[in-house]
C-alpha cells in the first residue's frame, strides 16, 4: 500500500496525479476463507480491518451486494458521541470514541474526525433531570460531560433561540466536548483500503443468496458468484439482518424502518458544533463543505424503501426552525433514507447464534455510525476467538429471553 | 403520503391522522404463569419483519381513536387492505404467491426471489 503523506502528494503532483495506486483491489472470490463478513458497510469493513490487523486473521472476505459506501454508512448524519446512560452501552460507545480519536493516523486516511462537541438540549424540567442523571453517569464512567444552563448553551451556539419566547424554550443541555463528526464515506473507504492492504478480499456486487448450514454448523454462503466456504461467518447487514437471519431459520427481535436525513444548500460557516434535541426532535450540524446536515426520526411503520416519508421531513424541519429561526429561509438540497434495524431496547445485537460459527452484529437502530470503530473492533475479537468480547457480551440475543435488557431509549437520541 | 381508509369511520384520511403500532394479530399467551422465558420473550419482543406483505396494527389516533389492521407491502408501501379488529386479512403472503401453497414453499420462494441480502 502506498502511504499517503505530504511528500507523496508533492511527488504525485509531478506526474499530474495520474499514478496513484487504486485504494483497494477488485479480486475474484476464492473458494474458501477463514472468515466471511457479510455486509461491506462501515461496521463490516471495520471488522475485517481489525481481524487482519489486531487478530492476525488475514484470509477474510467481505461480501457486499452493492458498492462500498452505498448503504447506511453514506446515509447518516455523521455524528459521533459516547454519552450513553447505562454502563454496558457507555463502555461500548466510549471504546469506539477512543478508536475514533486515533483513526486517521491508524488508517493513514483522513476521516475528517472533528471533535466539535455535541449538545443535547433539554426543554422541560424532566429533560433537565434526565440530562443531569446521564451526565453524572457518564462522568462516573470516565466519559466527559457537562450540564449547561440556557446561558451556557447560548454562549456555545449564539444563533440558537434560547429566548423564553420559543414554544419549547431551551432550559439547558448536556455537553460532550470530545464528541463530534466524521466524514462517513471516508470511514468506509479508509477501512476498505486498510483491510485490503492486509490481504482482505472485498467482494463488491456480490450478493448472498443463502447460507450453507449442516448439522447446526455454518459451512459457507451461497452467492450470485458461486458458493464460498468459511467456518466462521459474521453478518453485519443492518436493515437486512432479519432477512439474512431468516435464511438460517433464526428469528431476530428487529424491525426495519427507514431513517431519513437531509442537507441544505451550502452556507458560510455558521454552526461549529452539533445540536440535538430529543424533545422537539431534530439534530443538526454543519459539514466542512458548508451544508447543514439535518437528521430526522424513523418512519413509524416497517419499510424497506430507501426514501422515508414526507410527514417525518416536515416534523424534523419544524423542530429545526423552532430551534434556529435563522434557518427558516434555507433551502434543502437533497434528502435520503437508509434502512435501520431497530431493537426493542434501542441497543444493538452482537451475538452468537444457535448455528455454530454464525455471528450477528445488527440492531444498531439509528445510532450505528458513531459505533463503527468499536463495533468492528469487538466483533472482530469475537469472531477471532469464537467467544463474545466482554464489551459485546451484554448485547447478546439471549437478553430478550433473560430480560437483562440494556434499555437505552433516552440516550439513543431518536425516538423509536 | 399515505391515504388510509379507516374501516370504522369508513373514510379515506391522511397518514398524519394515524399511528402505526407494530405487527398485528399478536396473541397474548393465555396462561402467562406457565410460560417459559422463551415463550414470554418471544411474545414481548420478537416480531415479523418481512420484505413484502405485512399485517400491521394501526390506530386512528386523531380520528375515531380506534385500532384496526392494515395489510401493507413493506417495499412498495402499497396498502392492500384495511380491516377491523377481530377480522382476518384477505390478502396474505401465501395468497399473492399462488405457487407457494405451504409455508415451506413460501420460505423457499422468498430465498430465491425476494431476498436481497
GROMACS .gro file of N, CA and C in nm, chain A residues 212-297:
model
  258
  212UNK      N    1  -2.505  -2.176   0.389
  212UNK     CA    2  -2.483  -2.322   0.386
  212UNK      C    3  -2.467  -2.369   0.530
  213UNK      N    4  -2.566  -2.443   0.577
  213UNK     CA    5  -2.563  -2.489   0.715
  213UNK      C    6  -2.584  -2.640   0.716
  214UNK      N    7  -2.497  -2.713   0.788
  214UNK     CA    8  -2.519  -2.856   0.805
  214UNK      C    9  -2.495  -2.895   0.951
  215UNK      N   10  -2.584  -2.974   1.006
  215UNK     CA   11  -2.575  -3.021   1.145
  215UNK      C   12  -2.555  -2.905   1.242
  216UNK      N   13  -2.627  -2.798   1.221
  216UNK     CA   14  -2.619  -2.685   1.312
  216UNK      C   15  -2.488  -2.610   1.306
  217UNK      N   16  -2.414  -2.622   1.196
  217UNK     CA   17  -2.286  -2.554   1.182
  217UNK      C   18  -2.283  -2.478   1.050
  218UNK      N   19  -2.225  -2.360   1.050
  218UNK     CA   20  -2.216  -2.284   0.925
  218UNK      C   21  -2.098  -2.337   0.843
  219UNK      N   22  -2.121  -2.353   0.715
  219UNK     CA   23  -2.014  -2.404   0.628
  219UNK      C   24  -1.977  -2.302   0.521
  220UNK      N   25  -2.061  -2.204   0.501
  220UNK     CA   26  -2.030  -2.104   0.398
  220UNK      C   27  -2.155  -2.034   0.351
  221UNK      N   28  -2.142  -1.963   0.240
  221UNK     CA   29  -2.256  -1.888   0.188
  221UNK      C   30  -2.273  -1.917   0.039
  222UNK      N   31  -2.397  -1.910  -0.005
  222UNK     CA   32  -2.425  -1.912  -0.149
  222UNK      C   33  -2.431  -1.767  -0.196
  223UNK      N   34  -2.366  -1.740  -0.308
  223UNK     CA   35  -2.375  -1.604  -0.362
  223UNK      C   36  -2.406  -1.611  -0.511
  224UNK      N   37  -2.434  -1.495  -0.567
  224UNK     CA   38  -2.459  -1.490  -0.711
  224UNK      C   39  -2.331  -1.509  -0.791
  225UNK      N   40  -2.215  -1.522  -0.722
  225UNK     CA   41  -2.089  -1.553  -0.791
  225UNK      C   42  -2.037  -1.689  -0.744
  226UNK      N   43  -2.126  -1.774  -0.705
  226UNK     CA   44  -2.086  -1.909  -0.665
  226UNK      C   45  -2.079  -1.924  -0.514
  227UNK      N   46  -2.055  -2.049  -0.470
  227UNK     CA   47  -2.051  -2.077  -0.326
  227UNK      C   48  -1.913  -2.043  -0.271
  228UNK      N   49  -1.911  -1.992  -0.149
  228UNK     CA   50  -1.785  -1.961  -0.081
  228UNK      C   51  -1.790  -2.027   0.056
  229UNK      N   52  -1.683  -2.098   0.090
  229UNK     CA   53  -1.682  -2.170   0.217
  229UNK      C   54  -1.614  -2.089   0.326
  230UNK      N   55  -1.662  -2.106   0.449
  230UNK     CA   56  -1.596  -2.048   0.567
  230UNK      C   57  -1.657  -2.111   0.690
  231UNK      N   58  -1.574  -2.133   0.791
  231UNK     CA   59  -1.624  -2.194   0.915
  231UNK      C   60  -1.681  -2.086   1.009
  232UNK      N   61  -1.645  -1.961   0.981
  232UNK     CA   62  -1.695  -1.851   1.062
  232UNK      C   63  -1.756  -1.746   0.970
  233UNK      N   64  -1.881  -1.711   0.995
  233UNK     CA   65  -1.949  -1.609   0.914
  233UNK      C   66  -2.006  -1.504   1.009
  234UNK      N   67  -1.972  -1.378   0.984
  234UNK     CA   68  -2.027  -1.268   1.063
  234UNK      C   69  -2.120  -1.186   0.976
  235UNK      N   70  -2.245  -1.170   1.017
  235UNK     CA   71  -2.342  -1.095   0.938
  235UNK      C   72  -2.354  -0.954   0.994
  236UNK      N   73  -2.324  -0.856   0.911
  236UNK     CA   74  -2.327  -0.716   0.954
  236UNK      C   75  -2.405  -0.641   0.847
  237UNK      N   76  -2.535  -0.668   0.836
  237UNK     CA   77  -2.610  -0.619   0.721
  237UNK      C   78  -2.722  -0.522   0.758
  238UNK      N   79  -2.711  -0.461   0.874
  238UNK     CA   80  -2.805  -0.357   0.916
  238UNK      C   81  -2.949  -0.391   0.881
  239UNK      N   82  -3.013  -0.310   0.800
  239UNK     CA   83  -3.155  -0.325   0.773
  239UNK      C   84  -3.195  -0.459   0.714
  240UNK      N   85  -3.099  -0.533   0.662
  240UNK     CA   86  -3.132  -0.661   0.601
  240UNK      C   87  -3.104  -0.781   0.691
  241UNK      N   88  -3.069  -0.754   0.818
  241UNK     CA   89  -3.029  -0.863   0.907
  241UNK      C   90  -3.141  -0.964   0.927
  242UNK      N   91  -3.264  -0.914   0.937
  242UNK     CA   92  -3.376  -1.004   0.959
  242UNK      C   93  -3.391  -1.100   0.842
  243UNK      N   94  -3.369  -1.048   0.722
  243UNK     CA   95  -3.380  -1.131   0.601
  243UNK      C   96  -3.272  -1.239   0.604
  244UNK      N   97  -3.151  -1.199   0.640
  244UNK     CA   98  -3.038  -1.292   0.643
  244UNK      C   99  -3.056  -1.397   0.753
  245UNK      N  100  -3.106  -1.352   0.868
  245UNK     CA  101  -3.130  -1.446   0.978
  245UNK      C  102  -3.236  -1.547   0.936
  246UNK      N  103  -3.333  -1.501   0.859
  246UNK     CA  104  -3.437  -1.591   0.809
  246UNK      C  105  -3.378  -1.705   0.729
  247UNK      N  106  -3.268  -1.678   0.655
  247UNK     CA  107  -3.203  -1.783   0.576
  247UNK      C  108  -3.146  -1.892   0.666
  248UNK      N  109  -3.115  -1.855   0.790
  248UNK     CA  110  -3.060  -1.954   0.884
  248UNK      C  111  -3.169  -2.007   0.977
  249UNK      N  112  -3.292  -1.969   0.948
  249UNK     CA  113  -3.402  -2.014   1.033
  249UNK      C  114  -3.402  -1.951   1.170
  250UNK      N  115  -3.337  -1.834   1.182
  250UNK     CA  116  -3.330  -1.766   1.311
  250UNK      C  117  -3.423  -1.645   1.307
  251UNK      N  118  -3.489  -1.619   1.418
  251UNK     CA  119  -3.573  -1.501   1.426
  251UNK      C  120  -3.502  -1.398   1.511
  252UNK      N  121  -3.498  -1.274   1.466
  252UNK     CA  122  -3.436  -1.166   1.543
  252UNK      C  123  -3.545  -1.070   1.588
  253UNK      N  124  -3.527  -1.008   1.705
  253UNK     CA  125  -3.631  -0.916   1.753
  253UNK      C  126  -3.617  -0.778   1.689
  254UNK      N  127  -3.605  -0.774   1.558
  254UNK     CA  128  -3.578  -0.648   1.489
  254UNK      C  129  -3.694  -0.606   1.403
  255UNK      N  130  -3.707  -0.476   1.387
  255UNK     CA  131  -3.797  -0.424   1.286
  255UNK      C  132  -3.721  -0.322   1.202
  256UNK      N  133  -3.736  -0.330   1.072
  256UNK     CA  134  -3.664  -0.240   0.982
  256UNK      C  135  -3.750  -0.119   0.949
  257UNK      N  136  -3.689  -0.002   0.965
  257UNK     CA  137  -3.761   0.123   0.937
  257UNK      C  138  -3.671   0.214   0.854
  258UNK      N  139  -3.727   0.296   0.768
  258UNK     CA  140  -3.647   0.399   0.703
  258UNK      C  141  -3.614   0.512   0.802
  259UNK      N  142  -3.488   0.552   0.802
  259UNK     CA  143  -3.444   0.669   0.879
  259UNK      C  144  -3.393   0.769   0.778
  260UNK      N  145  -3.442   0.890   0.783
  260UNK     CA  146  -3.401   0.982   0.679
  260UNK      C  147  -3.327   1.103   0.733
  261UNK      N  148  -3.257   1.165   0.642
  261UNK     CA  149  -3.181   1.285   0.674
  261UNK      C  150  -3.183   1.375   0.552
  262UNK      N  151  -3.142   1.499   0.572
  262UNK     CA  152  -3.139   1.590   0.458
  262UNK      C  153  -3.028   1.692   0.475
  263UNK      N  154  -2.985   1.748   0.364
  263UNK     CA  155  -2.885   1.854   0.372
  263UNK      C  156  -2.934   1.976   0.295
  264UNK      N  157  -2.888   2.091   0.343
  264UNK     CA  158  -2.930   2.217   0.282
  264UNK      C  159  -2.831   2.256   0.174
  265UNK      N  160  -2.859   2.367   0.110
  265UNK     CA  161  -2.760   2.431   0.024
  265UNK      C  162  -2.641   2.470   0.112
  266UNK      N  163  -2.520   2.481   0.054
  266UNK     CA  164  -2.405   2.518   0.137
  266UNK      C  165  -2.413   2.662   0.186
  267UNK      N  166  -2.374   2.682   0.311
  267UNK     CA  167  -2.371   2.816   0.370
  267UNK      C  168  -2.230   2.844   0.419
  268UNK      N  169  -2.202   2.971   0.442
  268UNK     CA  170  -2.075   3.005   0.508
  268UNK      C  171  -2.078   2.948   0.649
  269UNK      N  172  -1.961   2.927   0.711
  269UNK     CA  173  -1.959   2.867   0.845
  269UNK      C  174  -2.046   2.945   0.942
  270UNK      N  175  -2.141   2.872   1.007
  270UNK     CA  176  -2.233   2.939   1.098
  270UNK      C  177  -2.257   2.857   1.224
  271UNK      N  178  -2.231   2.727   1.216
  271UNK     CA  179  -2.262   2.639   1.328
  271UNK      C  180  -2.142   2.546   1.349
  272UNK      N  181  -2.069   2.565   1.460
  272UNK     CA  182  -1.943   2.491   1.475
  272UNK      C  183  -1.953   2.378   1.577
  273UNK      N  184  -2.074   2.330   1.600
  273UNK     CA  185  -2.091   2.217   1.691
  273UNK      C  186  -2.211   2.135   1.642
  274UNK      N  187  -2.247   2.032   1.718
  274UNK     CA  188  -2.364   1.952   1.682
  274UNK      C  189  -2.472   1.980   1.786
  275UNK      N  190  -2.593   2.010   1.740
  275UNK     CA  191  -2.704   2.036   1.832
  275UNK      C  192  -2.810   1.930   1.810
  276UNK      N  193  -2.847   1.864   1.920
  276UNK     CA  194  -2.950   1.761   1.912
  276UNK      C  195  -3.059   1.794   2.013
  277UNK      N  196  -3.181   1.763   1.978
  277UNK     CA  197  -3.288   1.778   2.074
  277UNK      C  198  -3.383   1.660   2.064
  278UNK      N  199  -3.395   1.586   2.172
  278UNK     CA  200  -3.491   1.476   2.172
  278UNK      C  201  -3.633   1.528   2.180
  279UNK      N  202  -3.649   1.640   2.248
  279UNK     CA  203  -3.783   1.685   2.281
  279UNK      C  204  -3.857   1.736   2.157
  280UNK      N  205  -3.797   1.832   2.087
  280UNK     CA  206  -3.862   1.876   1.964
  280UNK      C  207  -3.822   1.786   1.847
  281UNK      N  208  -3.718   1.709   1.869
  281UNK     CA  209  -3.674   1.600   1.783
  281UNK      C  210  -3.620   1.642   1.646
  282UNK      N  211  -3.500   1.698   1.654
  282UNK     CA  212  -3.424   1.722   1.534
  282UNK      C  213  -3.279   1.731   1.573
  283UNK      N  214  -3.189   1.707   1.482
  283UNK     CA  215  -3.048   1.728   1.513
  283UNK      C  216  -2.978   1.786   1.391
  284UNK      N  217  -2.877   1.866   1.418
  284UNK     CA  218  -2.820   1.945   1.308
  284UNK      C  219  -2.673   1.972   1.333
  285UNK      N  220  -2.597   1.969   1.225
  285UNK     CA  221  -2.458   2.013   1.231
  285UNK      C  222  -2.428   2.074   1.095
  286UNK      N  223  -2.311   2.134   1.083
  286UNK     CA  224  -2.272   2.190   0.953
  286UNK      C  225  -2.148   2.116   0.905
  287UNK      N  226  -2.154   2.066   0.783
  287UNK     CA  227  -2.039   1.992   0.731
  287UNK      C  228  -1.928   2.088   0.694
  288UNK      N  229  -1.809   2.032   0.674
  288UNK     CA  230  -1.695   2.116   0.635
  288UNK      C  231  -1.719   2.182   0.500
  289UNK      N  232  -1.807   2.120   0.421
  289UNK     CA  233  -1.841   2.173   0.289
  289UNK      C  234  -1.937   2.291   0.301
  290UNK      N  235  -2.005   2.299   0.416
  290UNK     CA  236  -2.091   2.414   0.439
  290UNK      C  237  -2.239   2.383   0.448
  291UNK      N  238  -2.279   2.262   0.405
  291UNK     CA  239  -2.423   2.236   0.411
  291UNK      C  240  -2.465   2.194   0.551
  292UNK      N  241  -2.589   2.229   0.584
  292UNK     CA  242  -2.644   2.188   0.713
  292UNK      C  243  -2.690   2.043   0.699
  293UNK      N  244  -2.643   1.959   0.790
  293UNK     CA  245  -2.680   1.818   0.788
  293UNK      C  246  -2.786   1.798   0.896
  294UNK      N  247  -2.904   1.758   0.854
  294UNK     CA  248  -3.019   1.755   0.945
  294UNK      C  249  -3.074   1.614   0.953
  295UNK      N  250  -3.094   1.568   1.074
  295UNK     CA  251  -3.142   1.432   1.094
  295UNK      C  252  -3.286   1.431   1.139
  296UNK      N  253  -3.353   1.324   1.100
  296UNK     CA  254  -3.493   1.308   1.131
  296UNK      C  255  -3.513   1.181   1.213
  297UNK      N  256  -3.636   1.154   1.248
  297UNK     CA  257  -3.669   1.029   1.314
  297UNK      C  258  -3.697   0.921   1.212
   0.00000   0.00000   0.00000
